[in-house]
mmCIF file of C-alpha atoms in Angstrom:
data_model
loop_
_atom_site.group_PDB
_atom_site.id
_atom_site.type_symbol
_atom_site.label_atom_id
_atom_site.label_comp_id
_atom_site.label_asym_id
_atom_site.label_seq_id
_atom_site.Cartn_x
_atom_site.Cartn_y
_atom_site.Cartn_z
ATOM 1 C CA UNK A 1 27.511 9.407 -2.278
ATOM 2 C CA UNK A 2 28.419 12.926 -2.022
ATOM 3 C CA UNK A 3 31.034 14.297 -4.371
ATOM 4 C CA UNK A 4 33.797 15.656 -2.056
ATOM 5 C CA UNK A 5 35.300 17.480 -5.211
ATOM 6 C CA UNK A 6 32.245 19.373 -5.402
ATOM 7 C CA UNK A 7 31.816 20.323 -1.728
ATOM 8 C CA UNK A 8 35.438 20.978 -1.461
ATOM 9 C CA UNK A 9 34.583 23.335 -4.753
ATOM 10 C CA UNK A 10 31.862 24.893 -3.024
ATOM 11 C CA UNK A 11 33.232 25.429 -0.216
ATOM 12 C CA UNK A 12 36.017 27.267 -1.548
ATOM 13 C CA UNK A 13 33.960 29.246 -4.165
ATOM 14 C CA UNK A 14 31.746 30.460 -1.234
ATOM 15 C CA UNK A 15 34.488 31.548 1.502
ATOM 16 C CA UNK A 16 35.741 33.514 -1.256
ATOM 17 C CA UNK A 17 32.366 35.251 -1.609
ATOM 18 C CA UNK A 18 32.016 35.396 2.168
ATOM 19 C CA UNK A 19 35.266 37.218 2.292
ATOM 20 C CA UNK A 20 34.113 39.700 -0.269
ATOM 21 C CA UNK A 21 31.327 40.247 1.080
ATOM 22 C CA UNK A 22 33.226 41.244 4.459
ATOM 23 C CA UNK A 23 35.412 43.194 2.736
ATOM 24 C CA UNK A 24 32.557 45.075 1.064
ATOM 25 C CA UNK A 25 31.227 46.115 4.348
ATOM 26 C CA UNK A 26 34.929 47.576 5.735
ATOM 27 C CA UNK A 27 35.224 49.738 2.663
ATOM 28 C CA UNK A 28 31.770 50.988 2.255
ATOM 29 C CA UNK A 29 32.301 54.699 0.540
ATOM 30 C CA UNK A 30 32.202 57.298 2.701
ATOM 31 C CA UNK A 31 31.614 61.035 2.018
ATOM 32 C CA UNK A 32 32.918 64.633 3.413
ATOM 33 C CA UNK A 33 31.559 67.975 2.527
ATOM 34 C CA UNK A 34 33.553 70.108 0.522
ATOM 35 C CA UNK A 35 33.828 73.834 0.295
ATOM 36 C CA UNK A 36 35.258 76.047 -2.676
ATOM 37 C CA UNK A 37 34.749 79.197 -0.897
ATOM 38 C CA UNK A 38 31.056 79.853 -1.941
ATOM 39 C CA UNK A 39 29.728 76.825 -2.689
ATOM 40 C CA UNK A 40 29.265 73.073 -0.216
ATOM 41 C CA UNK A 41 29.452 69.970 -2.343
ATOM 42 C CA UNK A 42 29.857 65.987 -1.266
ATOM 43 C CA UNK A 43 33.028 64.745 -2.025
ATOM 44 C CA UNK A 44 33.285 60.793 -1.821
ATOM 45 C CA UNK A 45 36.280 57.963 -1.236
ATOM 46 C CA UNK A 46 37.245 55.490 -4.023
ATOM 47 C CA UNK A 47 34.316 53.387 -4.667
ATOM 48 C CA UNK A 48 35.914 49.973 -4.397
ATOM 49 C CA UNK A 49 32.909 48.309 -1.880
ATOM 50 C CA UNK A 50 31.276 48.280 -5.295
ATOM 51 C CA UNK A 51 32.797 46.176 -6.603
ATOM 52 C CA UNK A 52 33.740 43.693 -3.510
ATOM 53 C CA UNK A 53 29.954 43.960 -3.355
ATOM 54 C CA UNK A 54 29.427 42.655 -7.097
ATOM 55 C CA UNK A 55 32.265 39.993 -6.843
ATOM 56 C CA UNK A 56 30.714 38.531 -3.671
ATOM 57 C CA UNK A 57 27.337 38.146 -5.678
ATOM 58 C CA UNK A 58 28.685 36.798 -8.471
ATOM 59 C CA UNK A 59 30.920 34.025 -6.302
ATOM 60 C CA UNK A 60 27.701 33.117 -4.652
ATOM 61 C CA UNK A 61 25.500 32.724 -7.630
ATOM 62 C CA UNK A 62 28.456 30.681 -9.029
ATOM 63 C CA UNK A 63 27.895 28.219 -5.871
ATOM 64 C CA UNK A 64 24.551 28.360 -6.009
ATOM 65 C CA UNK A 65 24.404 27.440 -9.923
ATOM 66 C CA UNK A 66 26.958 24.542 -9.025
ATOM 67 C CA UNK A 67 24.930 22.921 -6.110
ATOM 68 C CA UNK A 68 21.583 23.009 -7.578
ATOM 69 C CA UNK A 69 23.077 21.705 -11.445
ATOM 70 C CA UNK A 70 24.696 19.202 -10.097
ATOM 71 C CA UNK A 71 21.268 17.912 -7.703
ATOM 72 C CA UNK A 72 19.117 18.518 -10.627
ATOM 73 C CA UNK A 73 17.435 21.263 -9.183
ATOM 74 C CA UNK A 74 15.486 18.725 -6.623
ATOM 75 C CA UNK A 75 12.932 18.910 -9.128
ATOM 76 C CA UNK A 76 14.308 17.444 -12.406
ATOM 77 C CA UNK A 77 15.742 13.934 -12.721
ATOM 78 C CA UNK A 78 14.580 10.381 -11.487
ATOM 79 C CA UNK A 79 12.574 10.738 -7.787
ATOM 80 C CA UNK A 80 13.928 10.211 -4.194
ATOM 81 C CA UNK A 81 13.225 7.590 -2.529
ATOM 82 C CA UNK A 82 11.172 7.939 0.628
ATOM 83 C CA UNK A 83 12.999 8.353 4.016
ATOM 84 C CA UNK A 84 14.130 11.026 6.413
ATOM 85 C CA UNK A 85 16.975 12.422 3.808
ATOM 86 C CA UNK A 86 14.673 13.047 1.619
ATOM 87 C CA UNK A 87 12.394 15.296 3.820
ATOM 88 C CA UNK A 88 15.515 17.257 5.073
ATOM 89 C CA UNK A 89 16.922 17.725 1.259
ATOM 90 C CA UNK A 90 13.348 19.305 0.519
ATOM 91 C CA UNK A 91 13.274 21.430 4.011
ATOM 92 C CA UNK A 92 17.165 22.559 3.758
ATOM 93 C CA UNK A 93 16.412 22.948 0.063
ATOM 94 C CA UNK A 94 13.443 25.795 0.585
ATOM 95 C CA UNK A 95 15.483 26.654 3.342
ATOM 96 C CA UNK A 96 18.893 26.787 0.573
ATOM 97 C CA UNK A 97 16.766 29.438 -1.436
ATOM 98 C CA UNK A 98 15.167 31.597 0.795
ATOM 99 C CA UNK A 99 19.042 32.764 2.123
ATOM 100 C CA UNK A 100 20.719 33.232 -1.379
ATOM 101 C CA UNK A 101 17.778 35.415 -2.320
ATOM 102 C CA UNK A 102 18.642 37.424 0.945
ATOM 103 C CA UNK A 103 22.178 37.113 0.771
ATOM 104 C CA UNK A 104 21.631 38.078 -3.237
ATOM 105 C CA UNK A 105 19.337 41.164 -2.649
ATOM 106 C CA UNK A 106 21.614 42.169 0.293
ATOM 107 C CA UNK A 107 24.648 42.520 -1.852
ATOM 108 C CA UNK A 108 22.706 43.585 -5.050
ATOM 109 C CA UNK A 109 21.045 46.591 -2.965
ATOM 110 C CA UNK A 110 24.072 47.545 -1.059
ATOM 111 C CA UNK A 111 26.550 47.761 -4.371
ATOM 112 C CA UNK A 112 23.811 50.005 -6.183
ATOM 113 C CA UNK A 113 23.678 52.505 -2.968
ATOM 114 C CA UNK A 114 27.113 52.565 -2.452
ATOM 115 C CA UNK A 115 27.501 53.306 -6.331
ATOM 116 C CA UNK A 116 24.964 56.247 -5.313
ATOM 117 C CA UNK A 117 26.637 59.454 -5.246
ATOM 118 C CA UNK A 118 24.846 62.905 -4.554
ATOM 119 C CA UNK A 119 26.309 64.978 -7.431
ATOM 120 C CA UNK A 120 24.324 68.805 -6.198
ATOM 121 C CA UNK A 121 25.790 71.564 -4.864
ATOM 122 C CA UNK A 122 24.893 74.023 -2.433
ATOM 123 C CA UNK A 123 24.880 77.324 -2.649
ATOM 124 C CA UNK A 124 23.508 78.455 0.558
ATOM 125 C CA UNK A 125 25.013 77.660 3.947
ATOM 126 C CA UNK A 126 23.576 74.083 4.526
ATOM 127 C CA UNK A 127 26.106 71.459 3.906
ATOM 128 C CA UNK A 128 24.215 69.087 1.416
ATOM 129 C CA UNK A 129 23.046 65.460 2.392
ATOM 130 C CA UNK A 130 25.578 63.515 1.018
ATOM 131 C CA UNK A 131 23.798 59.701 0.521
ATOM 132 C CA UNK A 132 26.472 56.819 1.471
ATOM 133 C CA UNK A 133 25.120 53.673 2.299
ATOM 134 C CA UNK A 134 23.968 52.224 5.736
ATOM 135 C CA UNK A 135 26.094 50.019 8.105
ATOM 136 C CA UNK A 136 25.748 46.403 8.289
ATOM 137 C CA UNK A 137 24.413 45.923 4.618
ATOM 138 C CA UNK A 138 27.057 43.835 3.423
ATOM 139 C CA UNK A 139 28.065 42.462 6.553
ATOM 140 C CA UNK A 140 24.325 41.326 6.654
ATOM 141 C CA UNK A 141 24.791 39.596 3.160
ATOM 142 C CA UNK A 142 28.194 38.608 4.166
ATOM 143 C CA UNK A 143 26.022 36.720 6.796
ATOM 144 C CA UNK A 144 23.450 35.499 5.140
ATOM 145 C CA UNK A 145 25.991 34.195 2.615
ATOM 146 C CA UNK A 146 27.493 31.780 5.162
ATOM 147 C CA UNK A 147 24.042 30.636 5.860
ATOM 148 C CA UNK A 148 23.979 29.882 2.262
ATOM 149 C CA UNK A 149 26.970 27.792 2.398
ATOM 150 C CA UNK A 150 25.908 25.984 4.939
ATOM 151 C CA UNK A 151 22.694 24.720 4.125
ATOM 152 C CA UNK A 152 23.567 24.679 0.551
ATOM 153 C CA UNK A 153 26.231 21.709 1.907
ATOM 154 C CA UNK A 154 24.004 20.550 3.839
ATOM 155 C CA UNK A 155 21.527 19.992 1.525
ATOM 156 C CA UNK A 156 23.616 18.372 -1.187
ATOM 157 C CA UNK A 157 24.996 15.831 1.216
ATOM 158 C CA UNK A 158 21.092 14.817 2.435
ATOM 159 C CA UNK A 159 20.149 15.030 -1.402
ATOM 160 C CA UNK A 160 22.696 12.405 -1.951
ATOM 161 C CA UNK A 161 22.078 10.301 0.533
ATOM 162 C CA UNK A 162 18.361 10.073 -0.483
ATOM 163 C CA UNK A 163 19.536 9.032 -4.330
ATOM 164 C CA UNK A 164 21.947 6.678 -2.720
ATOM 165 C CA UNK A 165 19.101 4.793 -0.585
ATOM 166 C CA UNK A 166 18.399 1.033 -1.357
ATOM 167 C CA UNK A 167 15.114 -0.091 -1.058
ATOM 168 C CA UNK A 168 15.117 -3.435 0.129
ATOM 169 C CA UNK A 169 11.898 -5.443 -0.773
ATOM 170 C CA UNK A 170 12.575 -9.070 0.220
ATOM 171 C CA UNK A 171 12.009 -11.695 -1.751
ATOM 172 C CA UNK A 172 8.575 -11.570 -2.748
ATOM 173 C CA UNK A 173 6.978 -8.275 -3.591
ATOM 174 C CA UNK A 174 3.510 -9.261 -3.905
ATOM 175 C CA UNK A 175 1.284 -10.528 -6.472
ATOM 176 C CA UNK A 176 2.691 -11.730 -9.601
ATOM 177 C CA UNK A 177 0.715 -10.731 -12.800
ATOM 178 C CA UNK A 178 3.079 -13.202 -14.741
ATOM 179 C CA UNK A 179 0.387 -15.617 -16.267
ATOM 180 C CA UNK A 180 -2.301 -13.560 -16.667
#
């Protein structure tokens, strides 16, 4: 059966990542050209999304470690038994993966942008391109990181259930190679 420690665990480990992630996207940096009477330059807001960004990442790589340790990776360890658990822990599990890599990349990328800052100046009359990072790039990890939590759930409870399967033969299995 399925450890309700561990999903309870997960759970919270991955609302808190969620909420970072969130939190990332409100306080993205944002920049504002500055003038010192003969030259433009970019000056920037505290850099906090940064981090946000990094602590969300780290939160859901901490889930992500704890779910698939814990179910042996789907790969290591004694094999499922055949029955319709099993074919949803190896769908949700493929599934599990392919959204913590975008949910990962999403907050990875969107940390090291918003970390980015244009340090030229300008000495003729064009204010410079100041570089801040894009809308929606954590709030799109912040998403895909409660897809993440979901399936990862998801996936442990079907992976259980398919370890926890009886197989009932009967009484007689078939022919016995006893006395030969």
């Amino acid at each position: 059966m399925a450890s309700t420690l561990l999903l309870a665990l997960v759970f919270v480990i991955d609302l808190i990542a969620f909420a970072l992630a969130v939190a990332a996207e409100q306080r993205r940096s944002t920049a504002t050209v500055g003038n010192n009477g003969k030259e433009s330059y970019c000056v920037y807001d505290e850099d906090i999304a940064t981090g946000l960004g990094v602590g969300s990442f780290l939160f859901l790589l901490l889930s992500q470690t704890l779910i698939m340790v814990t179910s042996r990776c789907l790969c290591c360890g004694k094999a499922m038994r055949p029955s319709g658990s099993r074919a949803w822990a190896v769908v949700l599990f493929i599934t599990c993966w392919l959204f913590f890599f975008i949910a990962e990349v999403c907050l990875l990328a969107g940390s090291v942008r918003n970390a980015y800052h244009t340090k030229y100046k300008n000495l003729l009359n064009d204010p410079p391109s100041c570089a801040t990072l894009r809308k929606g790039v954590f709030g799109a990890g912040a998403a895909f990181a409660f897809l993440t939590a979901v399936v990862s759930e998801l996936y442990y409870v079907s992976y259980s259930k398919a370890n926890d399967a009886t197989v009932n033969y009967g009484k007689d299995t078939g022919v016995r190679m006893g006395n030969l």
